[in-house]
mmCIF file of N, CA and C in Angstrom:
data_model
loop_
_atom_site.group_PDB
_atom_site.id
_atom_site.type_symbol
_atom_site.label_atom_id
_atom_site.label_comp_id
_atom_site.label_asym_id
_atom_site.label_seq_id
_atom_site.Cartn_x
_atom_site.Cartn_y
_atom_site.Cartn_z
ATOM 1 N N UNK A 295 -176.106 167.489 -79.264
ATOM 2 C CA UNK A 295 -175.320 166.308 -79.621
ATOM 3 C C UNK A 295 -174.628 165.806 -78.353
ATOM 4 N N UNK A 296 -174.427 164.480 -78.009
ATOM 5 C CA UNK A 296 -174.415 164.007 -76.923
ATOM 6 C C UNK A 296 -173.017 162.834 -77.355
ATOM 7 N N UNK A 297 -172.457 162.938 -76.391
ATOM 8 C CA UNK A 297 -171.047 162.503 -76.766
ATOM 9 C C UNK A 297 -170.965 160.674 -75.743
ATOM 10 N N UNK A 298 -171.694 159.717 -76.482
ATOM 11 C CA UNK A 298 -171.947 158.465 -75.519
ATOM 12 C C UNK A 298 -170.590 157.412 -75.940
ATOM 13 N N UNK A 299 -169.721 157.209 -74.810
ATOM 14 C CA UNK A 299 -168.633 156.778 -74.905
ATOM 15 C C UNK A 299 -169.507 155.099 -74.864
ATOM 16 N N UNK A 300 -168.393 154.423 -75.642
ATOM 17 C CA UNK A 300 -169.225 153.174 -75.910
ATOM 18 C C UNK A 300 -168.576 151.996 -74.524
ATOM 19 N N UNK A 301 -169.034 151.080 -74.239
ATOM 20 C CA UNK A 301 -168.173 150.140 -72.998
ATOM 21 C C UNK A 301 -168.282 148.745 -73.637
ATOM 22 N N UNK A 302 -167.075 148.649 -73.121
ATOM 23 C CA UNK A 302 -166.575 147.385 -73.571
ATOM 24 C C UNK A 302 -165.975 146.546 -72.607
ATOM 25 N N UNK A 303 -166.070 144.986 -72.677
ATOM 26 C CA UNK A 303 -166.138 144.101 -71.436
ATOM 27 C C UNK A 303 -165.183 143.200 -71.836
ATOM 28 N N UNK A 304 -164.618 142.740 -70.104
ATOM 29 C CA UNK A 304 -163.814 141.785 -70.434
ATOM 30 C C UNK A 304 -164.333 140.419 -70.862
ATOM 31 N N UNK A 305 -165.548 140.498 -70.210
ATOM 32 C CA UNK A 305 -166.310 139.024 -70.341
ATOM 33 C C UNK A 305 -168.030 139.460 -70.587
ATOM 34 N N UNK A 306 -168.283 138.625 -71.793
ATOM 35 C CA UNK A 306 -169.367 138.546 -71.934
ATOM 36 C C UNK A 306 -170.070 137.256 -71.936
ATOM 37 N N UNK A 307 -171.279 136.995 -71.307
ATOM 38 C CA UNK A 307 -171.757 135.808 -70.971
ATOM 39 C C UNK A 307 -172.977 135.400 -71.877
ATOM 40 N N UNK A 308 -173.353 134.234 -72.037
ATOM 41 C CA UNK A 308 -174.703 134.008 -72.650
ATOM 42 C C UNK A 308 -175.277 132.556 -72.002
ATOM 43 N N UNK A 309 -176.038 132.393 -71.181
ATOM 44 C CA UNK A 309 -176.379 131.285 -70.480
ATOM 45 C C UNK A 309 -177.792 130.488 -71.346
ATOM 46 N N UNK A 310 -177.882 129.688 -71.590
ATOM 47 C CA UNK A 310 -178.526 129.306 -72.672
ATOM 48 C C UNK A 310 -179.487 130.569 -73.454
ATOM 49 N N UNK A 311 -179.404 130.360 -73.795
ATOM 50 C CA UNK A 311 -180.096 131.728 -74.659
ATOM 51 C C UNK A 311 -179.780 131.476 -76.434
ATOM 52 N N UNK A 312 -178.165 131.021 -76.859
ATOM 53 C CA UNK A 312 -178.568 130.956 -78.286
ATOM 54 C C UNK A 312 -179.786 130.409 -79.079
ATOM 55 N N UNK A 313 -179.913 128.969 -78.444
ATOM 56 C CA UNK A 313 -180.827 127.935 -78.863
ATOM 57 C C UNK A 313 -181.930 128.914 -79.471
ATOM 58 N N UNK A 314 -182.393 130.120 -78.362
ATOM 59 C CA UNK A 314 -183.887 130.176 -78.365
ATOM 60 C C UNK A 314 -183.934 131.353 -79.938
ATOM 61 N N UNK A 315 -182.546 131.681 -80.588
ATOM 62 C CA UNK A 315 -182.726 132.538 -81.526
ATOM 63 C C UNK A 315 -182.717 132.003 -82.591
ATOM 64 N N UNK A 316 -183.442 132.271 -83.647
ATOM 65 C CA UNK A 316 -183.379 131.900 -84.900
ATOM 66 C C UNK A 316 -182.144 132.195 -85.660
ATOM 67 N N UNK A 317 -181.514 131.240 -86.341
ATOM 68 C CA UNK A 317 -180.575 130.718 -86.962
ATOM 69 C C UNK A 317 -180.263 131.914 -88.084
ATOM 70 N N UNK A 318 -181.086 132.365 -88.705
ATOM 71 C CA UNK A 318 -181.299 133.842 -89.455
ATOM 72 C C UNK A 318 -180.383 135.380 -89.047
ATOM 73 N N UNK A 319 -180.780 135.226 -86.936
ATOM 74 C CA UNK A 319 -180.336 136.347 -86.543
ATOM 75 C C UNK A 319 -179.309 136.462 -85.895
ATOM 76 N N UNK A 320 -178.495 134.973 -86.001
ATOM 77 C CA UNK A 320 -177.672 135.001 -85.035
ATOM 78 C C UNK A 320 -176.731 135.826 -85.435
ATOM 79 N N UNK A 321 -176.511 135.857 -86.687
ATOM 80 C CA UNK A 321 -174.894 137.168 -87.201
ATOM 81 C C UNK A 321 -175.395 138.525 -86.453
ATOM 82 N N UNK A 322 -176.577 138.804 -86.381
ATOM 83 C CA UNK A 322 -176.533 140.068 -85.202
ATOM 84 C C UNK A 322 -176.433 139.681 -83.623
ATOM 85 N N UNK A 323 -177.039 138.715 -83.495
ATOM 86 C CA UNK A 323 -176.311 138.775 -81.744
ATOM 87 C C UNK A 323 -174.984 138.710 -82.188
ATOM 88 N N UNK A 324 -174.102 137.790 -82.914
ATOM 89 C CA UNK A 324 -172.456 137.583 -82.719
ATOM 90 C C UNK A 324 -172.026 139.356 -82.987
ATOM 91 N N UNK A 325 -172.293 140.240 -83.683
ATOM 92 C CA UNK A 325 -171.872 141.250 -83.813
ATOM 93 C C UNK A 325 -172.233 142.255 -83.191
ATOM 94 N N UNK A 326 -172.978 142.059 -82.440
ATOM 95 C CA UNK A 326 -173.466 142.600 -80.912
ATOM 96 C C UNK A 326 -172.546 142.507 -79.221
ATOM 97 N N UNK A 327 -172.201 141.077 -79.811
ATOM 98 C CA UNK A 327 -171.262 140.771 -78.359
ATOM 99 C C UNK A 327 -169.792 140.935 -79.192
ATOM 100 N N UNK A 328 -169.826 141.225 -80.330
ATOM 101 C CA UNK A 328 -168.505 141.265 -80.777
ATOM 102 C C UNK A 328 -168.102 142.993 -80.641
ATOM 103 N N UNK A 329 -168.784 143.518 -80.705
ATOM 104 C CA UNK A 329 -169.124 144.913 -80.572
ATOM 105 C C UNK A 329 -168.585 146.026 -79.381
ATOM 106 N N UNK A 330 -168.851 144.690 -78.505
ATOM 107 C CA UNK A 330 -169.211 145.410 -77.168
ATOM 108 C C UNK A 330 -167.812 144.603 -76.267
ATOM 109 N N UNK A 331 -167.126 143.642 -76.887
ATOM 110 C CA UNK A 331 -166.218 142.827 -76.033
ATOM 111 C C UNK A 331 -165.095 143.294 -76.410
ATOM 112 N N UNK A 332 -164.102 143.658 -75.869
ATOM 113 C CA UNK A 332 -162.779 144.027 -75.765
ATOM 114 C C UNK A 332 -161.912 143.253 -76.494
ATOM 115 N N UNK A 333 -160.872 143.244 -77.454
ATOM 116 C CA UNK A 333 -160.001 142.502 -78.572
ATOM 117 C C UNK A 333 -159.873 141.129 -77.765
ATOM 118 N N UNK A 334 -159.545 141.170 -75.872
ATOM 119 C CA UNK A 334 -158.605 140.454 -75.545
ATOM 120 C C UNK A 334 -159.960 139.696 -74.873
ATOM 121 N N UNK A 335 -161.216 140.065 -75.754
ATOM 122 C CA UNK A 335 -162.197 139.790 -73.978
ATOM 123 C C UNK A 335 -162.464 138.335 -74.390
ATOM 124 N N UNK A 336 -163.513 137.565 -73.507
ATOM 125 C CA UNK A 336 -164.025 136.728 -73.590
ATOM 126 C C UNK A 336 -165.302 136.246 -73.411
ATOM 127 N N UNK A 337 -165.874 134.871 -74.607
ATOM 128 C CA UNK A 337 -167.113 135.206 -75.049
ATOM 129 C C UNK A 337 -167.775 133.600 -74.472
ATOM 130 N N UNK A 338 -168.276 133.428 -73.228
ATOM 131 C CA UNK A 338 -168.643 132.264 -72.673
ATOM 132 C C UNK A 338 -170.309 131.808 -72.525
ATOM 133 N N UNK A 339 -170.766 130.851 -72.300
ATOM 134 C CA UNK A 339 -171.704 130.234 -71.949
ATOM 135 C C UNK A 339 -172.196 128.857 -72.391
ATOM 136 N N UNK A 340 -173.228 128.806 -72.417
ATOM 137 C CA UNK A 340 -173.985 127.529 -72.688
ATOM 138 C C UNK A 340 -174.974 127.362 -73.787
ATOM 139 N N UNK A 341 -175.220 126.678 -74.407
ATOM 140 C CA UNK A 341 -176.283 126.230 -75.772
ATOM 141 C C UNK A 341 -176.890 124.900 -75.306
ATOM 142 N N UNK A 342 -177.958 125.120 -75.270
ATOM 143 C CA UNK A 342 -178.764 123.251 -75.699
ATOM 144 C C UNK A 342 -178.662 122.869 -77.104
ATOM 145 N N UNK A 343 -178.600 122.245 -77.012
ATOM 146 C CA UNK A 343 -179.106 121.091 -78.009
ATOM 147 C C UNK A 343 -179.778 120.112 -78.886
ATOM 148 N N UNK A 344 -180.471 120.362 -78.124
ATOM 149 C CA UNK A 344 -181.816 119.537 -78.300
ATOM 150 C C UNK A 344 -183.207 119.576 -77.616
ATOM 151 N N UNK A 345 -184.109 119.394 -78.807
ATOM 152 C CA UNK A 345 -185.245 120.225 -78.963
ATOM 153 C C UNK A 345 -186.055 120.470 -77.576
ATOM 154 N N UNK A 346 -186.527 121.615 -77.328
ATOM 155 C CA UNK A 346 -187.273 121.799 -76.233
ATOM 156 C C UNK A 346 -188.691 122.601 -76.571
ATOM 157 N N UNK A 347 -189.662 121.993 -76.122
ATOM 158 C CA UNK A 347 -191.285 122.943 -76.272
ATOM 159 C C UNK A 347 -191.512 123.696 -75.319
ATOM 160 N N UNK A 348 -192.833 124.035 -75.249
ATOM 161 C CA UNK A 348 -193.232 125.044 -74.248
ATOM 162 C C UNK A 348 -194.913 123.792 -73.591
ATOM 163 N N UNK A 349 -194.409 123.671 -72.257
ATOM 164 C CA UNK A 349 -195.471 122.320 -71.932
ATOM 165 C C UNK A 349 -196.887 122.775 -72.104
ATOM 166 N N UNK A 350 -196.918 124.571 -71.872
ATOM 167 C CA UNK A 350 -198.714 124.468 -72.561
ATOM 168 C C UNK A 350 -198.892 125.267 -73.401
ATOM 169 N N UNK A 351 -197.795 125.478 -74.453
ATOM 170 C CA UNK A 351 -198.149 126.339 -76.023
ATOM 171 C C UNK A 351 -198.303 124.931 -76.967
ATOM 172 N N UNK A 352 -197.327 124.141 -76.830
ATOM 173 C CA UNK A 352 -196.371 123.110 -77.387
ATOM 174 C C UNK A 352 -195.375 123.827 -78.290
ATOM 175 N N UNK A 353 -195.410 125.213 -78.091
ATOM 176 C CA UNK A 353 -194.113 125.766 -79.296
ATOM 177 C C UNK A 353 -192.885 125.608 -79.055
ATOM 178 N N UNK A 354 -192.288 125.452 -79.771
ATOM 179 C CA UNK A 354 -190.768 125.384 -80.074
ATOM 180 C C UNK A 354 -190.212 126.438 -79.107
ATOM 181 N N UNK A 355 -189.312 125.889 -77.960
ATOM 182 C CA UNK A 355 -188.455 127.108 -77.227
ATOM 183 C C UNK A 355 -186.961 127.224 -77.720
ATOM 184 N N UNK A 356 -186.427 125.859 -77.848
ATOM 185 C CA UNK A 356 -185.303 126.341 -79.221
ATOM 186 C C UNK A 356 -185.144 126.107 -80.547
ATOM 187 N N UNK A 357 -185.339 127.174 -81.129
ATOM 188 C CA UNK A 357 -185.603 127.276 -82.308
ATOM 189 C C UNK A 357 -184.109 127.179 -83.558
ATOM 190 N N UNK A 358 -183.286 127.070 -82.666
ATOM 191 C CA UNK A 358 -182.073 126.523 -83.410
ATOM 192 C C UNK A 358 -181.032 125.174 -82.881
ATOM 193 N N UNK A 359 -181.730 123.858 -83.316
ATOM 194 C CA UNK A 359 -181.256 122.834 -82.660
ATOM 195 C C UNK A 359 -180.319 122.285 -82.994
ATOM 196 N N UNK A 360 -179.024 122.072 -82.965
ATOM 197 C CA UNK A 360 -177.641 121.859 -83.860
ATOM 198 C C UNK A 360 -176.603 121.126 -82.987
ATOM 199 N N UNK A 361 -175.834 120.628 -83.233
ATOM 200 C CA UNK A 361 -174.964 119.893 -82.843
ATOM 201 C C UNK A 361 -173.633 121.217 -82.694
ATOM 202 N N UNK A 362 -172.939 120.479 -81.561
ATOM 203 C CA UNK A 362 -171.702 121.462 -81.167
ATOM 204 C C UNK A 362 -170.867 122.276 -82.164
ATOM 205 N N UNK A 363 -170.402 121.437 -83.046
ATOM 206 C CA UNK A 363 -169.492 121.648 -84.072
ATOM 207 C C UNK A 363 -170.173 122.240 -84.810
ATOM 208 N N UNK A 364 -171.486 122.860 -85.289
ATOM 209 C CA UNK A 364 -172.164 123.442 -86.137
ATOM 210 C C UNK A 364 -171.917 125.109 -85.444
ATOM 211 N N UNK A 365 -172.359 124.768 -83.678
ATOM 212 C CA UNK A 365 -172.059 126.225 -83.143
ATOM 213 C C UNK A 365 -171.109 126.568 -83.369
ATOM 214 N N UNK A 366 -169.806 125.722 -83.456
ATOM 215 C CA UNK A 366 -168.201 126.251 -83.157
ATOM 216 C C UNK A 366 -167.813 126.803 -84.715
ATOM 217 N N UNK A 367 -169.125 126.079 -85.347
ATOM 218 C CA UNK A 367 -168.051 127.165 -86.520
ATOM 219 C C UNK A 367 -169.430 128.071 -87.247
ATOM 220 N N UNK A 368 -170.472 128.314 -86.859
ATOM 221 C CA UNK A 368 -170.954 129.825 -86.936
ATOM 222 C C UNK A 368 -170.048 130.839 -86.084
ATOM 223 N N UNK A 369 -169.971 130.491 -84.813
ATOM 224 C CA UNK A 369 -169.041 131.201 -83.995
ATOM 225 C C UNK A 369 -167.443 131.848 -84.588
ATOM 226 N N UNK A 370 -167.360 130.872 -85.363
ATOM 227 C CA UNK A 370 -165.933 131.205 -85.984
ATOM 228 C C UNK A 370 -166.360 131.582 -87.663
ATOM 229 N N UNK A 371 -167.115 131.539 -87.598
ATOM 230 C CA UNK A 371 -167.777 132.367 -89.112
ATOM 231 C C UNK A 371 -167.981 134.258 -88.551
ATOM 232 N N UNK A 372 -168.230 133.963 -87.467
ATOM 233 C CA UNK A 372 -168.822 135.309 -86.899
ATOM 234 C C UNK A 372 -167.742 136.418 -86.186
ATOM 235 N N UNK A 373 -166.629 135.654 -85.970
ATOM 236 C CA UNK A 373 -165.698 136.430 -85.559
ATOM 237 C C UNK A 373 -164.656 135.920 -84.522
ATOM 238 N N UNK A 374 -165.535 134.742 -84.250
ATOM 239 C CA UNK A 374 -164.818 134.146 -82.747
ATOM 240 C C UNK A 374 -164.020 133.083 -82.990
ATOM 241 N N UNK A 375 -163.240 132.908 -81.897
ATOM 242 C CA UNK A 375 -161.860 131.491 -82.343
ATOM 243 C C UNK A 375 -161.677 130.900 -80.519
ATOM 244 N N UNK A 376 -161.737 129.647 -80.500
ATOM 245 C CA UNK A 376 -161.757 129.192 -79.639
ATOM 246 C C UNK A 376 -160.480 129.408 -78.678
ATOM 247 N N UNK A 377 -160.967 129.497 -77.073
ATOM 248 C CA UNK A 377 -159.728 130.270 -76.498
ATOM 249 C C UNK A 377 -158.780 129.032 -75.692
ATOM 250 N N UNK A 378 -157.855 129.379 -76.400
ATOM 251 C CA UNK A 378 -156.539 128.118 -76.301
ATOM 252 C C UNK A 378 -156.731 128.282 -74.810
ATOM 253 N N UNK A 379 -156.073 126.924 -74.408
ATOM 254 C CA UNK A 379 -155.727 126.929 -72.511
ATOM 255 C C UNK A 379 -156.848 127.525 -71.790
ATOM 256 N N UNK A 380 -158.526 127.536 -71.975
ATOM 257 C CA UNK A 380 -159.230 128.320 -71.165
ATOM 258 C C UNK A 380 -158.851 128.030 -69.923
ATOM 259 N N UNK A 381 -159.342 128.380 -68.634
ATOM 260 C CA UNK A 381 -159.030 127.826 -67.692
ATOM 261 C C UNK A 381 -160.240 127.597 -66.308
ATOM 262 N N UNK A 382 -161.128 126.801 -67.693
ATOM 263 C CA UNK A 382 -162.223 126.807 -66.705
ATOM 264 C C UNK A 382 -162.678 125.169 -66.829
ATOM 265 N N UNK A 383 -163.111 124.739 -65.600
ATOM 266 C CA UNK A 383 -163.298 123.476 -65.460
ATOM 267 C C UNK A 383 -165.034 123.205 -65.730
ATOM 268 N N UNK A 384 -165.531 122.369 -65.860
ATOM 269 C CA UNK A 384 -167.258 122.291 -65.811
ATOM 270 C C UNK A 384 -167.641 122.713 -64.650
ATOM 271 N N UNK A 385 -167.441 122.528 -63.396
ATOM 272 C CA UNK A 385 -167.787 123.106 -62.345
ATOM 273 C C UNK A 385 -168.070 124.545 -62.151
ATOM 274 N N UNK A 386 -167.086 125.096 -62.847
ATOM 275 C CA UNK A 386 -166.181 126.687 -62.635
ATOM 276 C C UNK A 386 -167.628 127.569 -63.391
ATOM 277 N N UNK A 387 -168.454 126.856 -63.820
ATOM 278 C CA UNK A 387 -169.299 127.382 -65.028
ATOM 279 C C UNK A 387 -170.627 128.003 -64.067
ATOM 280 N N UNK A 388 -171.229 128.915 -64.781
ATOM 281 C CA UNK A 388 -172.443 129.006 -63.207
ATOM 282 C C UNK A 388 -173.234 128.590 -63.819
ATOM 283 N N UNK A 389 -173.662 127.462 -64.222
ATOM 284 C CA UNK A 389 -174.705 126.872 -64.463
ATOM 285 C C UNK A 389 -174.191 125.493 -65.502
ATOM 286 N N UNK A 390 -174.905 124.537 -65.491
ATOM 287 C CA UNK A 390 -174.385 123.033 -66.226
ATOM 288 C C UNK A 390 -175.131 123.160 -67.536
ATOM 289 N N UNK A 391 -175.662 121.919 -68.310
ATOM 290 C CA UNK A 391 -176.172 122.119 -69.685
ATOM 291 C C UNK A 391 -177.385 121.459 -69.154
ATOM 292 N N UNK A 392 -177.895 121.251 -68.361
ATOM 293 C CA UNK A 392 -179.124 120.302 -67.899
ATOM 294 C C UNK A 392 -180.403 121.301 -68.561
ATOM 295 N N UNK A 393 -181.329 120.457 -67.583
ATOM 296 C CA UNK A 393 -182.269 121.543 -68.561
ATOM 297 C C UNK A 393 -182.836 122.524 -67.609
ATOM 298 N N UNK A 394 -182.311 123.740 -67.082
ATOM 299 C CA UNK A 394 -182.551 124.555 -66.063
ATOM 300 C C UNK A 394 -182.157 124.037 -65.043
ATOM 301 N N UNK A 395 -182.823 125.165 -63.559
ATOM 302 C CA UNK A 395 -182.774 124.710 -62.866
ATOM 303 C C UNK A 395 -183.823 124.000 -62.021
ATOM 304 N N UNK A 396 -184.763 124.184 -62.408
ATOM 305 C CA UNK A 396 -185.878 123.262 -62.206
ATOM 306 C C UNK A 396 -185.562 121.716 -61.977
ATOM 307 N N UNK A 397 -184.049 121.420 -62.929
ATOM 308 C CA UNK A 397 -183.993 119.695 -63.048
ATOM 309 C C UNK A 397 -182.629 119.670 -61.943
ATOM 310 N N UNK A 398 -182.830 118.869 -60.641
ATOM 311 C CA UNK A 398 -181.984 118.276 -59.913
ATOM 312 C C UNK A 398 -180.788 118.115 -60.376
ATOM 313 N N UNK A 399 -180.601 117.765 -61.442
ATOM 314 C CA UNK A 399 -179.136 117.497 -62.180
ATOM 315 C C UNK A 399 -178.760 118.047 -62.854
ATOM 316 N N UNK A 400 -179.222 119.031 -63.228
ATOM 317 C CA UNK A 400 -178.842 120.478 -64.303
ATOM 318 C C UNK A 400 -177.244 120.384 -64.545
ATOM 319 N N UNK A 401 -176.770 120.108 -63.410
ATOM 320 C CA UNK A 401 -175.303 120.384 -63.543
ATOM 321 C C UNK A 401 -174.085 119.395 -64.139
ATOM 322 N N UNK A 402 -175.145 118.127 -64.176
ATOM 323 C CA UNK A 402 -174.126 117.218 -64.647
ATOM 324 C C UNK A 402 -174.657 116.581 -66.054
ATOM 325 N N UNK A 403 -176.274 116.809 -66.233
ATOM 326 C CA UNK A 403 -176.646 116.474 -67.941
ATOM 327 C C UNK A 403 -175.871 116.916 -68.929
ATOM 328 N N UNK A 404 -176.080 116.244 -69.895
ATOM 329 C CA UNK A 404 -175.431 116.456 -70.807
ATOM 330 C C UNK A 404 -176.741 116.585 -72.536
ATOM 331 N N UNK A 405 -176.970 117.599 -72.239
ATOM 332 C CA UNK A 405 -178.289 117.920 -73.377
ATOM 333 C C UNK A 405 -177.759 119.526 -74.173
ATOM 334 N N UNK A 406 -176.527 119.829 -73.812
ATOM 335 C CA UNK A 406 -176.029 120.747 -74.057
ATOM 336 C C UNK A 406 -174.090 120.908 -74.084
ATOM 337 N N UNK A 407 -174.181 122.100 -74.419
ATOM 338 C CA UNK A 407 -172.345 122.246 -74.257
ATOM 339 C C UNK A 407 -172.110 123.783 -73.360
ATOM 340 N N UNK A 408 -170.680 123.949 -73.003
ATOM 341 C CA UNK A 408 -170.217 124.975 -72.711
ATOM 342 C C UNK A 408 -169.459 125.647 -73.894
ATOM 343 N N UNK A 409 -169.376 126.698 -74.212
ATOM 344 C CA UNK A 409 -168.102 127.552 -74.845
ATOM 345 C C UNK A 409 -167.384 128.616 -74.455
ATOM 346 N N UNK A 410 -165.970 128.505 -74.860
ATOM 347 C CA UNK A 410 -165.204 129.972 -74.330
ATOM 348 C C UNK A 410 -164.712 130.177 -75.702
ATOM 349 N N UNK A 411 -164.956 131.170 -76.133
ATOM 350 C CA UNK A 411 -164.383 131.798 -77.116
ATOM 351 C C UNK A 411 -164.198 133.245 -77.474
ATOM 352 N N UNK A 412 -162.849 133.912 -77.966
ATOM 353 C CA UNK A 412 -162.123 134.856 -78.130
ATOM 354 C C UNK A 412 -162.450 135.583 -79.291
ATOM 355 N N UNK A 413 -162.340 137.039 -79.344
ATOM 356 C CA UNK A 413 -162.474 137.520 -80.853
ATOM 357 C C UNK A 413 -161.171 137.415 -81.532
ATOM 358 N N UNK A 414 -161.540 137.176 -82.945
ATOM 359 C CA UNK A 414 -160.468 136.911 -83.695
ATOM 360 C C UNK A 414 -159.860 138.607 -83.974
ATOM 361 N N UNK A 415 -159.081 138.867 -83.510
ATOM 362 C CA UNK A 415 -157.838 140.725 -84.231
ATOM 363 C C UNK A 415 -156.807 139.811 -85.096
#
């Protein structure tokens, strides 16, 4: 029997990545990073928005396409509450909502959002 102390973070990140999960599984990623993040920690990144394929499958790469306010309150269905006074500017972010970095302007499109959000104790 093996005694595995669990770790827990001040900051956990997700750089586009929700989009690409199905809408089904997201209560396990949120209870995954809820899991693993510290009462006081914080839960940041980026979501698209809107629909993206794959240029030679044509499949669907995000498979959960939703408007902001739909994320902000699965997020707050899931455990999380938006973090008063963040103190991060769009810049401050390592990466914009564009569409990768492949696109010249990644950093200033707007095809996506940022979030900071806190676990609810």
């Amino acid at each position: 029997k093996t005694n595995k102390s669990i770790h827990k973070f001040d900051v956990i990140s997700s750089w586009e990545v929700l989009e690409h999960i199905k809408s089904h599984d997201l209560e396990h990623v949120f209870k995954n990073v809820s899991y693993h993040l510290k009462d006081d920690g914080t839960f940041v990144g980026s979501i698209g928005i809107v629909p993206s394929v794959g240029k030679e499958s044509g499949e669907p790469l995000h498979v959960t396409v939703e408007k902001p306010d739909w994320w902000m309150n699965i997020l707050g269905k899931n455990g999380f509450k938006p973090m008063e006074n963040q103190p991060f500017e769009f810049l401050d972010f390592c990466r914009g909502v564009g569409n990768g970095i492949s696109d010249p302007n990644y950093r200033v499109q707007s095809i996506g959002f940022h979030f900071v959000v806190q676990k609810k104790v």
